Coordinates of C-alpha atoms and ligand atoms in Angstrom, one line a residue:
X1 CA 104.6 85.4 22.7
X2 CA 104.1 89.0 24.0
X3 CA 107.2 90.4 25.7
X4 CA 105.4 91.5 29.4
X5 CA 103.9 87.7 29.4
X6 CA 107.2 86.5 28.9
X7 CA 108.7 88.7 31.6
X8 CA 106.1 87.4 33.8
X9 CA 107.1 83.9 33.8
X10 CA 111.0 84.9 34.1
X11 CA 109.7 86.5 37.2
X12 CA 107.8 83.7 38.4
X13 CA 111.1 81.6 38.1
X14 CA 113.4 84.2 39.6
X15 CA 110.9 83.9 42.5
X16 CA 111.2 80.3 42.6
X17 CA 113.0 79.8 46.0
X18 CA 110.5 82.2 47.6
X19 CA 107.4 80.4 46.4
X20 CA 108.7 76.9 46.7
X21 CA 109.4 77.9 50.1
X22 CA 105.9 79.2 50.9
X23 CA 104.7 75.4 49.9
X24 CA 106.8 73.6 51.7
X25 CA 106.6 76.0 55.0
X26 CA 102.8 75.5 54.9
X27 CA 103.2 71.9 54.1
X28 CA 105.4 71.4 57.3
X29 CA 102.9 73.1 59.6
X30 CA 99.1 71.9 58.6
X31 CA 96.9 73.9 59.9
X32 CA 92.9 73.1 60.2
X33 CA 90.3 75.7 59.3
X34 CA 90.0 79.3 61.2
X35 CA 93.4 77.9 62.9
X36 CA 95.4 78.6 59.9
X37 CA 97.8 81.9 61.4
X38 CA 100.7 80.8 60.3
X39 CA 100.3 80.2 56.6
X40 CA 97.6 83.9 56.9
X41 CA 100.9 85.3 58.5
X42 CA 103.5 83.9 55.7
X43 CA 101.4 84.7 52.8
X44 CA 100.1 88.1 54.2
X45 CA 103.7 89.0 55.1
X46 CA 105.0 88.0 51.6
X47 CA 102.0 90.0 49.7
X48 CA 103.0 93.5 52.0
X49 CA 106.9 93.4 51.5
X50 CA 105.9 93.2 47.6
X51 CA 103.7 96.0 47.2
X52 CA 100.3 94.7 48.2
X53 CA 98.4 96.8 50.3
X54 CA 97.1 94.0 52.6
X55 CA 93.5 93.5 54.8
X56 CA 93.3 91.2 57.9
X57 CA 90.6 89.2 59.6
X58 CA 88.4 90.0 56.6
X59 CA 84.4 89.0 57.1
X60 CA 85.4 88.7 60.5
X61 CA 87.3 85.6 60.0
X62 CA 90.4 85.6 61.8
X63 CA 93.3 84.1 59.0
X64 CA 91.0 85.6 55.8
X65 CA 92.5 88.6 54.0
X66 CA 92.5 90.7 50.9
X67 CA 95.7 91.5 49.8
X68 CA 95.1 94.4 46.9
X69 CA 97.6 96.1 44.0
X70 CA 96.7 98.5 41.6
X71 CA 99.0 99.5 38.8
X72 CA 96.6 102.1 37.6
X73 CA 92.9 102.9 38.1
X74 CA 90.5 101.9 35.8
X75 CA 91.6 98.6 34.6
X76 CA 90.0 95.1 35.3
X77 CA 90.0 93.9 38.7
X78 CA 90.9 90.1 39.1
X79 CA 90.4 88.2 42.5
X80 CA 93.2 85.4 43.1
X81 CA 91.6 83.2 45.6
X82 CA 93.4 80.6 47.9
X83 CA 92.7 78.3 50.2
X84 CA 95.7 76.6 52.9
X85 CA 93.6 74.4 55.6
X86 CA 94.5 71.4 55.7
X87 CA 92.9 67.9 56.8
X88 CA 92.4 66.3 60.1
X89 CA 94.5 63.8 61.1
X90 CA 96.0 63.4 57.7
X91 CA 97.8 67.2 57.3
X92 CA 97.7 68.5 53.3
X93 CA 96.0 65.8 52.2
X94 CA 94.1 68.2 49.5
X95 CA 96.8 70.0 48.2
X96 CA 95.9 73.8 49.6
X97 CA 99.6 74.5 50.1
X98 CA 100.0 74.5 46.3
X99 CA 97.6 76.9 46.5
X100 CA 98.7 79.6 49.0
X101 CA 101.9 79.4 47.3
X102 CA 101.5 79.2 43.8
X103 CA 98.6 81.9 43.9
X104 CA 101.1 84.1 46.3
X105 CA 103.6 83.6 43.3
X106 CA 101.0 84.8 40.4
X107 CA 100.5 88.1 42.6
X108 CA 104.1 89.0 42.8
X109 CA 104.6 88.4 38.8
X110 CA 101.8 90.4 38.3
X111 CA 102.7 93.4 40.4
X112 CA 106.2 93.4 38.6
X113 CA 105.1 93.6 35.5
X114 CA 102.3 94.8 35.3
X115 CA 103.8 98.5 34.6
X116 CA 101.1 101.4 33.9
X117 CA 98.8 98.9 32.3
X118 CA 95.3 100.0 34.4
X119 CA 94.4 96.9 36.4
X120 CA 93.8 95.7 40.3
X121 CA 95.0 92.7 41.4
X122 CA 93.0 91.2 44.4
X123 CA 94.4 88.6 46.4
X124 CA 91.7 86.8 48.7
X125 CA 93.1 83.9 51.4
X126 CA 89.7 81.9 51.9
X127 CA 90.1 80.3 55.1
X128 CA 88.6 76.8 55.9
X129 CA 87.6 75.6 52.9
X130 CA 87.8 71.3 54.1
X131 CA 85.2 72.8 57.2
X132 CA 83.1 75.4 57.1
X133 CA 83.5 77.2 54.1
X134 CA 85.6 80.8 54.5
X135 CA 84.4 82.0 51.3
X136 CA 80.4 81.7 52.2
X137 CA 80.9 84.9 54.6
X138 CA 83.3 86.4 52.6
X139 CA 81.0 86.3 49.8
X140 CA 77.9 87.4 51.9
X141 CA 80.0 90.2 53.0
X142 CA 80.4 91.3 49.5
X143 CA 84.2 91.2 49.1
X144 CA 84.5 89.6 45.4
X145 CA 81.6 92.2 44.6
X146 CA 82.9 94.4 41.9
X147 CA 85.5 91.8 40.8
X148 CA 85.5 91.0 36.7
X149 CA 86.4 87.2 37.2
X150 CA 88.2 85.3 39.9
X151 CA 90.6 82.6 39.1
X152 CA 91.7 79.6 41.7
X153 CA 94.1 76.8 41.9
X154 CA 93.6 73.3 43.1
X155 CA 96.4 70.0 42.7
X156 CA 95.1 66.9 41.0
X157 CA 95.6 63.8 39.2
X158 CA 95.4 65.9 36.2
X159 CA 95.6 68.7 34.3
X160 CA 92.1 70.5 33.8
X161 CA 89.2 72.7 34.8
X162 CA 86.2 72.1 37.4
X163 CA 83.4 72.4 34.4
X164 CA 80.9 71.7 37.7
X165 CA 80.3 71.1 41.0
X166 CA 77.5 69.4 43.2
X167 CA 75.3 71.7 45.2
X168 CA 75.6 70.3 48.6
X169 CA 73.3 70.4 52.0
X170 CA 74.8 68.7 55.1
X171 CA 72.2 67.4 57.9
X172 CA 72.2 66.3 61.2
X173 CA 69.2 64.2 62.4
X174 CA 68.7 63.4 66.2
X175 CA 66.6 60.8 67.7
X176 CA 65.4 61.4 71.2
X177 CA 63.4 57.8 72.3
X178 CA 63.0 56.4 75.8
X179 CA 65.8 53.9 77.7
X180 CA 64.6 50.7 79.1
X181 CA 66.3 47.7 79.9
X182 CA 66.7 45.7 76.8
X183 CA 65.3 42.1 78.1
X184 CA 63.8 42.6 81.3
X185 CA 61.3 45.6 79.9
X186 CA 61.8 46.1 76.0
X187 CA 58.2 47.3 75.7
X188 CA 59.0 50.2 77.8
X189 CA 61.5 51.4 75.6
X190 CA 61.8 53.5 72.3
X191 CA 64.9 52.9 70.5
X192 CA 66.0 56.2 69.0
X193 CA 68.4 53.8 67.2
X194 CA 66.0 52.3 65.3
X195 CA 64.9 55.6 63.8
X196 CA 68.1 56.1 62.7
X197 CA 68.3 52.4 61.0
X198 CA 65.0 53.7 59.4
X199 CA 66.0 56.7 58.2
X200 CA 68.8 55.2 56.2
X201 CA 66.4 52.2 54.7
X202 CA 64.2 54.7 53.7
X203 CA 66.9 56.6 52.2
X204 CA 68.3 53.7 50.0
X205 CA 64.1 53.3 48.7
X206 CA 64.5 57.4 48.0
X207 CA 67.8 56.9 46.2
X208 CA 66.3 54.9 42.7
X209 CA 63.6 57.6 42.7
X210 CA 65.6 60.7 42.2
X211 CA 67.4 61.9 39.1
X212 CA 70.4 60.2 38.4
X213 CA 73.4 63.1 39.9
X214 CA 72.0 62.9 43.2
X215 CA 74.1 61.7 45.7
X216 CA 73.0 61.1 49.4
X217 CA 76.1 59.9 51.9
X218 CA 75.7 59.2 55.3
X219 CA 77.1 58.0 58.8
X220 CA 75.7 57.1 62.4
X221 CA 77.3 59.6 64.9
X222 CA 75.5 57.9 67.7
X223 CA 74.6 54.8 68.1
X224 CA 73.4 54.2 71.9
X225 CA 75.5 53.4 74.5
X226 CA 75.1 49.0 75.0
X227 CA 73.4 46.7 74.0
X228 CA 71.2 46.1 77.2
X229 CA 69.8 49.3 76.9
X230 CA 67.5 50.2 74.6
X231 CA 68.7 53.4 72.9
X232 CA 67.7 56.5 74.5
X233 CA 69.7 59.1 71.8
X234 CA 71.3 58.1 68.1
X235 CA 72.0 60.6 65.3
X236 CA 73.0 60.4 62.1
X237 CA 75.1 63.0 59.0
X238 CA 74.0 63.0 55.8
X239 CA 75.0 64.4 53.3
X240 CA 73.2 65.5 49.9
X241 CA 74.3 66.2 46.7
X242 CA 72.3 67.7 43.1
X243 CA 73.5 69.3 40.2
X244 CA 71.8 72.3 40.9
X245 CA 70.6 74.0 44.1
X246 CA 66.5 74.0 42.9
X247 CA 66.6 70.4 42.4
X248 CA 68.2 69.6 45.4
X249 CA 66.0 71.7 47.7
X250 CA 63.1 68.8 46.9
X251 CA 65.5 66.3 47.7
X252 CA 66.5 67.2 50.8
X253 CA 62.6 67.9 51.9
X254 CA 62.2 64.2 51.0
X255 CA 65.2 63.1 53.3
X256 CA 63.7 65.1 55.6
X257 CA 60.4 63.2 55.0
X258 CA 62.2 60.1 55.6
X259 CA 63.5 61.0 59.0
X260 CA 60.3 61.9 59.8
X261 CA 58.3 58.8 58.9
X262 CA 61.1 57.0 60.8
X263 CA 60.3 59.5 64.0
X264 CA 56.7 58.3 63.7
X265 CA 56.8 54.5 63.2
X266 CA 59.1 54.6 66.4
X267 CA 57.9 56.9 68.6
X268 CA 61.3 58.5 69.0
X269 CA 61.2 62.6 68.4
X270 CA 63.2 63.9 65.4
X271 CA 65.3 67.3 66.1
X272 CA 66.9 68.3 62.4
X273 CA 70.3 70.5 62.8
X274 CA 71.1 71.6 58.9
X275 CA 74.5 72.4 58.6
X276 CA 76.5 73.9 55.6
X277 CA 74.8 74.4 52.4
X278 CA 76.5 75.3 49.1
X279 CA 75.3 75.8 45.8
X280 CA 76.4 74.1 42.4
X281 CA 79.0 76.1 40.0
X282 CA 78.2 78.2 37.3
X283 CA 80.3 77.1 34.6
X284 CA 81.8 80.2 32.5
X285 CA 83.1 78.1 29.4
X286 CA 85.0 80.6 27.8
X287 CA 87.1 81.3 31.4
X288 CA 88.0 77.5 31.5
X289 CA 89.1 77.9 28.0
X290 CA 91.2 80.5 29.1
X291 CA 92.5 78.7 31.7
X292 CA 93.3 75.6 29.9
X293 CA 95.0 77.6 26.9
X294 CA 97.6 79.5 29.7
X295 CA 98.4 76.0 31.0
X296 CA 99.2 74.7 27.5
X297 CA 101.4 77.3 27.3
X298 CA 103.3 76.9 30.3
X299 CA 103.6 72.8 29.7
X300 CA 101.5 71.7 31.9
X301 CA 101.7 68.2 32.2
X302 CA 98.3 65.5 31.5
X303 CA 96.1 68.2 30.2
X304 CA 92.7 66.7 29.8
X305 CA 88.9 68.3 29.6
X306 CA 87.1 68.9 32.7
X307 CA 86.3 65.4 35.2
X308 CA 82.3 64.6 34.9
X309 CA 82.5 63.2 38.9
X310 CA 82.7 65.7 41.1
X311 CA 82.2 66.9 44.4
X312 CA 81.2 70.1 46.2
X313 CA 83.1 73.2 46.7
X314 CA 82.3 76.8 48.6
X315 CA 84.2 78.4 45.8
X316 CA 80.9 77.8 43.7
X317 CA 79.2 80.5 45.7
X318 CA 81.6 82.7 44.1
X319 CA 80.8 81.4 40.7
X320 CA 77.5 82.3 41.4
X321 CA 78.7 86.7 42.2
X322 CA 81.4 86.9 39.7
X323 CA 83.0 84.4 36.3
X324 CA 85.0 82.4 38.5
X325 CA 87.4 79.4 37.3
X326 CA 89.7 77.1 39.1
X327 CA 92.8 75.3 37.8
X328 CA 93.4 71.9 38.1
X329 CA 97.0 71.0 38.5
X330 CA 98.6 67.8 37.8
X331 CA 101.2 66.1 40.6
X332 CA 100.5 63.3 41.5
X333 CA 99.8 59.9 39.4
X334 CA 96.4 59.9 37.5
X335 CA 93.6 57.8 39.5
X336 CA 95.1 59.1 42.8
X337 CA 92.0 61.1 44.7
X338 CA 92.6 63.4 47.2
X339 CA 92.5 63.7 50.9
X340 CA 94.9 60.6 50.8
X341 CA 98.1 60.0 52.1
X342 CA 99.8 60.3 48.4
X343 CA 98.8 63.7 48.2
X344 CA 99.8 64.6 51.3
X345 CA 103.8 63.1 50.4
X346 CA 103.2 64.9 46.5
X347 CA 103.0 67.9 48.1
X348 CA 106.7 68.6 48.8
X349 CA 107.9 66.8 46.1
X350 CA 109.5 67.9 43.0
X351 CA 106.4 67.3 41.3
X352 CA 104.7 69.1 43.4
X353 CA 106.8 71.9 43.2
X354 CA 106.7 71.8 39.3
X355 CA 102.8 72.4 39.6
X356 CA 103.4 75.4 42.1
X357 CA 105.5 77.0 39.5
X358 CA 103.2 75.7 36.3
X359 CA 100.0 77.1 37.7
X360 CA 102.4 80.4 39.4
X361 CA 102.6 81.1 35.2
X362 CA 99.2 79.6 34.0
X363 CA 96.9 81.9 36.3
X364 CA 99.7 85.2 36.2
X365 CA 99.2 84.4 32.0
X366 CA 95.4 84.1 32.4
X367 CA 95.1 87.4 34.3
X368 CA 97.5 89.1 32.0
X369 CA 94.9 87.8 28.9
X370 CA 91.9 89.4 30.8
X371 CA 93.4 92.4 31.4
X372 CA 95.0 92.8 27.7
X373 CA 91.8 91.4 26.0
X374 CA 88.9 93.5 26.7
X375 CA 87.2 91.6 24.1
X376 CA 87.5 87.9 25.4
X377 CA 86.8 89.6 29.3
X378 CA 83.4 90.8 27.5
X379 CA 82.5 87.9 26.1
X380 CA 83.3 85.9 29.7
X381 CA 81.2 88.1 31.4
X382 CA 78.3 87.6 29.3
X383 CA 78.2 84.7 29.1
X384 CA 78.2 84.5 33.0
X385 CA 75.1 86.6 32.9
X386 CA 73.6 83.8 30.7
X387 CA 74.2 81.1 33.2
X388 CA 73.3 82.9 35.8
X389 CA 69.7 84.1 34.3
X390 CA 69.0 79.9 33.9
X391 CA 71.1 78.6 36.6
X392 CA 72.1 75.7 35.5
X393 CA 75.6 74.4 36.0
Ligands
ZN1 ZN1 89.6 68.7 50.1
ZN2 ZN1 90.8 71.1 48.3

């Protein structure tokens, strides 16, 4: 193995203490999206005492920020992105302190080794990734422009690479219908709950009519008030799920079809709130290869090739600006899903810690390939023109 990529992962585990720390402070003090100050603090601190020149409040986000080093002009410039929200109710039920901390660890490897080699390391902490999606704004506000390809961590049940994600539209419907008492004057009324028990019949008839990857998931947020009146208000979330954004953009017409047939067979009047919309990831092959090979090298445990079920993620609307890939770390037990409460006790432990310093080395090895192998960062970023030009994930 080169020498510099060896000193790199002697610095990551001379920095072990510091980056284990950064976990477990942000595990002990979960913080939801946009509230996150204290980990933005830690991690922001950390990246200015070692030589990052560091941005706050970035896209006008209050705990985003760019943290940037450059050991020379002229070189690649790679965006570290990471997340640290964690879940309602449950704390780091998805891992992000892993994140904060093993990305924070990357950086400082990088920046002490990197020598005169030309290069700019980026560090981006994406707020509010579980709500409403830090890195949408960020994107929109052009911060990963002008990157060459930004990497990501995420724990899991195993070791591997997101080959896709869902595109993803979330929807509110809201049925507005007319109270009455429910046995004295029924015919008076319009139960705007009825809509709502429409809308989701009429979704499970949609459901064996679309293409098989669709997925459409949803909950009653407001059922009435009692039984003896006759629902004056109910609402309903969906949400709805494609491979790719075109395809998903008729589906989600024909949801909103559905809500609307169930608006007219009741009476009730439909009001349609969309909510956060992301699109599906564009793979970059050669990137997860990259990926994969760095964690090989670094032992990751339970390596395996990329999960076919997925979910959604806003770091796919960076996929879709720059060759983006994100690392899946193993700690905990294969099977185990997130947002539980084994991830949440995994995340502190000393497997937990072994993936913060696994993927510290894997994505610090990874950048040190890109910027060392003009060649393999030529062929990533064509091939990320390619799947852009047809979209397809
Ligand atoms: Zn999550
Ligand atoms: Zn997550």
């Amino acid at each position: 193995m080169n020498q510099m990529k060896a000193n790199i992962y002697t610095t990551v585990e001379q920095n072990r203490d510091l980056i284990i720390g950064i976990n477990d402070f942000i595990h002990d003090n979960p913080e939801l999206g946009h509230q996150e100050f204290k980990a933005a603090e830690l991690l922001t601190r950390t990246l200015a005492e070692h030589g990052f020149q560091v941005e706050k409040e970035v896209a006008g986000l209050p705990t985003a920020f760019k943290a940037t080093y450059t050991s020379k002009p002229g070189g690649p410039v790679i965006g570290l992105l990471c997340e640290y929200d964690a879940l309602e109710g449950l704390g780091h039920g998805c891992g992000h302190n892993l994140q904060a901390s093993s990305i924070t660890g990357a950086a400082i490897a990088l920046r002490n080794n990197l020598g005169d080699l030309p290069a700019t390391i980026i560090v981006f902490g994406t707020p509010a990734e579980e709500t409403t999606s830090g890195k949408v704004p960020m994107a929109e506000a052009g911060l990963f422009d002008g990157l060459d390809a930004a990497l990501m961590m995420h724990g899991g049940d195993r070791t591997t690479v997101d080959g896709k994600s869902l595109a993803i539209n979330s929807v509110d419907f809201v049925f507005t219908g007319k109270a009455a008492h429910a046995a004295v004057s029924p015919e008076q009324g319009i139960s705007a709950l009825d809509a709502v028990l429409l809308t989701f019949n009429g979704i499970e008839y949609l459901r064996e009519h679309v293409r098989s990857d669709v997925k459409i998931h949803g909950t009653i947020t407001d059922g009435g008030t009692a039984p003896n009146i006759v629902p004056e208000r109910a609402a309903a979330k969906f949400l709805i799920r494609a491979a790719d954004r075109e395809y998903l953009n008729t589906v989600v017409e024909r949801v909103f079809n559905v809500a609307r047939g169930a608006a007219l067979a009741t009476g009730a009047k439909l009001t349609i709130h969309e909510g956060k919309a992301l699109d599906n990831k564009l793979n970059v092959q050669r990137l997860n290869d990259l990926l994969l090979e760095n964690a090989r090298q670094v032992g990751a445990r339970e390596i395996t090739p990329p999960r076919q079920s997925t979910g959604s993620t806003d770091f796919s609307t960076v996929t879709h600006r720059v060759p983006g890939a994100c690392l899946r770390v193993s700690f905990v037990p294969f099977g185990v899903s997130n947002h539980t409460r084994e991830w949440v006790e995994a995340g502190k432990s000393a497997d937990g810690h072994a993936a913060v310093i696994t993927a510290a080395k894997a994505i610090a090895g990874t950048v040190y390939d890109l910027i060392t192998m003009p060649d393999v960062l030529q062929e990533i970023q064509e091939e990320f023109k390619a799947a852009k030009s047809n979209k397809l994930p």
